[in-house]
Amino acid sequence: MSEATFHQAVDQVQDLIEHALDGGDLDLEMEHIDGSLVLILPEGQRLVVGRQPASRELWLATPDRTLHFNFDPERGWLHDSGEGTLGEVLAAILEDISGEEVELDIDAESL
């Protein structure tokens, strides 16, 4: 994957996340900071969807850990330890933090 294609893929999935969360009932704020999408929950907790161009990875920083995702052209952004797709993992983390059900249908669209 070229660097330009990588940045385009990250931009696209960040936009999909933003639009999916805007359309949902979850109470949070979102900001774009230096190429990262920052999700700010009412409790003050932050999640950061950022890019790592050197390794061509997307990173999801949570209050507890940082998860790494690699792009698969057929399946989208996949967790490097097999925990699932970015949409599945991010939805589960948001559910754990907020206590609300979250559905992020972003993976098929992010190809």
CSV table of C-alpha atoms in Angstrom, one decimal:
chain,number,residue,atom,x,y,z
A,1,MET,CA,0.0,0.0,0.0
A,2,SER,CA,1.5,3.4,-1.0
A,3,GLU,CA,1.6,6.2,1.6
A,4,ALA,CA,-1.0,8.2,-0.4
A,5,THR,CA,-3.4,5.2,-0.5
A,6,PHE,CA,-2.8,4.6,3.2
A,7,HIS,CA,-3.7,8.2,4.1
A,8,GLN,CA,-6.8,8.0,1.9
A,9,ALA,CA,-7.9,4.8,3.6
A,10,VAL,CA,-7.5,6.2,7.1
A,11,ASP,CA,-9.3,9.5,6.1
A,12,GLN,CA,-12.1,7.4,4.7
A,13,VAL,CA,-12.6,5.2,7.8
A,14,GLN,CA,-12.3,8.2,10.1
A,15,ASP,CA,-15.1,9.9,8.2
A,16,LEU,CA,-17.2,6.8,8.3
A,17,ILE,CA,-16.7,6.5,12.1
A,18,GLU,CA,-17.7,10.2,12.5
A,19,HIS,CA,-20.8,9.9,10.4
A,20,ALA,CA,-21.9,6.6,12.0
A,21,LEU,CA,-21.5,8.1,15.5
A,22,ASP,CA,-23.2,11.4,14.5
A,23,GLY,CA,-26.2,9.3,13.4
A,24,GLY,CA,-26.4,7.3,16.7
A,25,ASP,CA,-27.6,8.1,20.2
A,26,LEU,CA,-24.2,8.0,21.9
A,27,ASP,CA,-23.4,11.3,23.7
A,28,LEU,CA,-19.9,12.2,22.7
A,29,GLU,CA,-17.9,14.9,21.0
A,30,MET,CA,-15.4,14.4,18.1
A,31,GLU,CA,-12.4,16.4,17.0
A,32,HIS,CA,-9.9,16.0,14.2
A,33,ILE,CA,-6.4,16.8,15.6
A,34,ASP,CA,-3.2,16.3,13.5
A,35,GLY,CA,-4.7,13.5,11.4
A,36,SER,CA,-6.3,11.7,14.3
A,37,LEU,CA,-10.0,11.4,15.1
A,38,VAL,CA,-10.5,12.0,18.9
A,39,LEU,CA,-13.7,10.8,20.5
A,40,ILE,CA,-14.5,12.5,23.8
A,41,LEU,CA,-17.1,10.9,26.0
A,42,PRO,CA,-19.0,12.8,28.7
A,43,GLU,CA,-17.0,11.1,31.5
A,44,GLY,CA,-13.9,12.8,30.0
A,45,GLN,CA,-12.5,9.5,28.6
A,46,ARG,CA,-10.9,9.8,25.1
A,47,LEU,CA,-10.4,7.4,22.3
A,48,VAL,CA,-8.1,8.3,19.5
A,49,VAL,CA,-8.2,6.8,16.0
A,50,GLY,CA,-4.8,7.7,14.6
A,51,ARG,CA,-2.4,6.8,11.8
A,52,GLN,CA,1.1,5.3,11.8
A,53,PRO,CA,2.3,5.9,8.2
A,54,ALA,CA,5.7,4.2,8.7
A,55,SER,CA,4.1,0.9,9.5
A,56,ARG,CA,0.9,1.5,7.5
A,57,GLU,CA,-1.2,0.9,10.6
A,58,LEU,CA,-4.2,2.5,12.1
A,59,TRP,CA,-4.0,2.8,15.9
A,60,LEU,CA,-6.9,3.0,18.3
A,61,ALA,CA,-5.8,4.4,21.7
A,62,THR,CA,-8.1,3.7,24.5
A,63,PRO,CA,-7.9,4.6,28.2
A,64,ASP,CA,-6.3,1.2,28.9
A,65,ARG,CA,-4.2,0.3,25.8
A,66,THR,CA,-3.4,0.9,22.2
A,67,LEU,CA,-4.7,-1.4,19.5
A,68,HIS,CA,-3.1,-1.8,16.1
A,69,PHE,CA,-5.0,-2.5,12.9
A,70,ASN,CA,-3.8,-3.4,9.4
A,71,PHE,CA,-5.7,-2.9,6.2
A,72,ASP,CA,-6.9,-6.0,4.3
A,73,PRO,CA,-8.3,-5.1,0.9
A,74,GLU,CA,-11.1,-7.7,1.2
A,75,ARG,CA,-12.1,-7.2,4.9
A,76,GLY,CA,-11.1,-3.7,5.9
A,77,TRP,CA,-9.1,-2.7,9.0
A,78,LEU,CA,-8.3,-5.8,11.1
A,79,HIS,CA,-6.9,-6.0,14.6
A,80,ASP,CA,-3.4,-7.4,14.4
A,81,SER,CA,-4.1,-9.8,17.3
A,82,GLY,CA,-7.3,-11.2,15.7
A,83,GLU,CA,-9.8,-9.4,18.0
A,84,GLY,CA,-11.9,-8.4,15.0
A,85,THR,CA,-12.5,-5.5,12.7
A,86,LEU,CA,-12.1,-1.9,13.6
A,87,GLY,CA,-15.9,-1.4,13.7
A,88,GLU,CA,-16.4,-4.4,16.0
A,89,VAL,CA,-13.6,-3.5,18.4
A,90,LEU,CA,-14.5,0.2,18.5
A,91,ALA,CA,-18.2,-0.6,19.1
A,92,ALA,CA,-17.3,-3.0,21.9
A,93,ILE,CA,-15.0,-0.4,23.6
A,94,LEU,CA,-17.7,2.3,23.3
A,95,GLU,CA,-20.3,0.0,24.8
A,96,ASP,CA,-18.0,-0.9,27.7
A,97,ILE,CA,-17.3,2.8,28.5
A,98,SER,CA,-20.8,4.2,27.9
A,99,GLY,CA,-23.0,1.3,29.0
A,100,GLU,CA,-25.0,1.8,25.8
A,101,GLU,CA,-25.4,-0.4,22.8
A,102,VAL,CA,-23.3,0.8,19.9
A,103,GLU,CA,-23.4,-0.5,16.3
A,104,LEU,CA,-20.8,0.7,13.9
A,105,ASP,CA,-21.4,-0.7,10.4
A,106,ILE,CA,-18.2,0.8,8.9
A,107,ASP,CA,-16.1,-2.2,7.8
A,108,ALA,CA,-17.7,-3.2,4.5
A,109,GLU,CA,-17.9,0.5,3.5
A,110,SER,CA,-14.3,1.2,4.3
A,111,LEU,CA,-12.9,-0.9,1.5
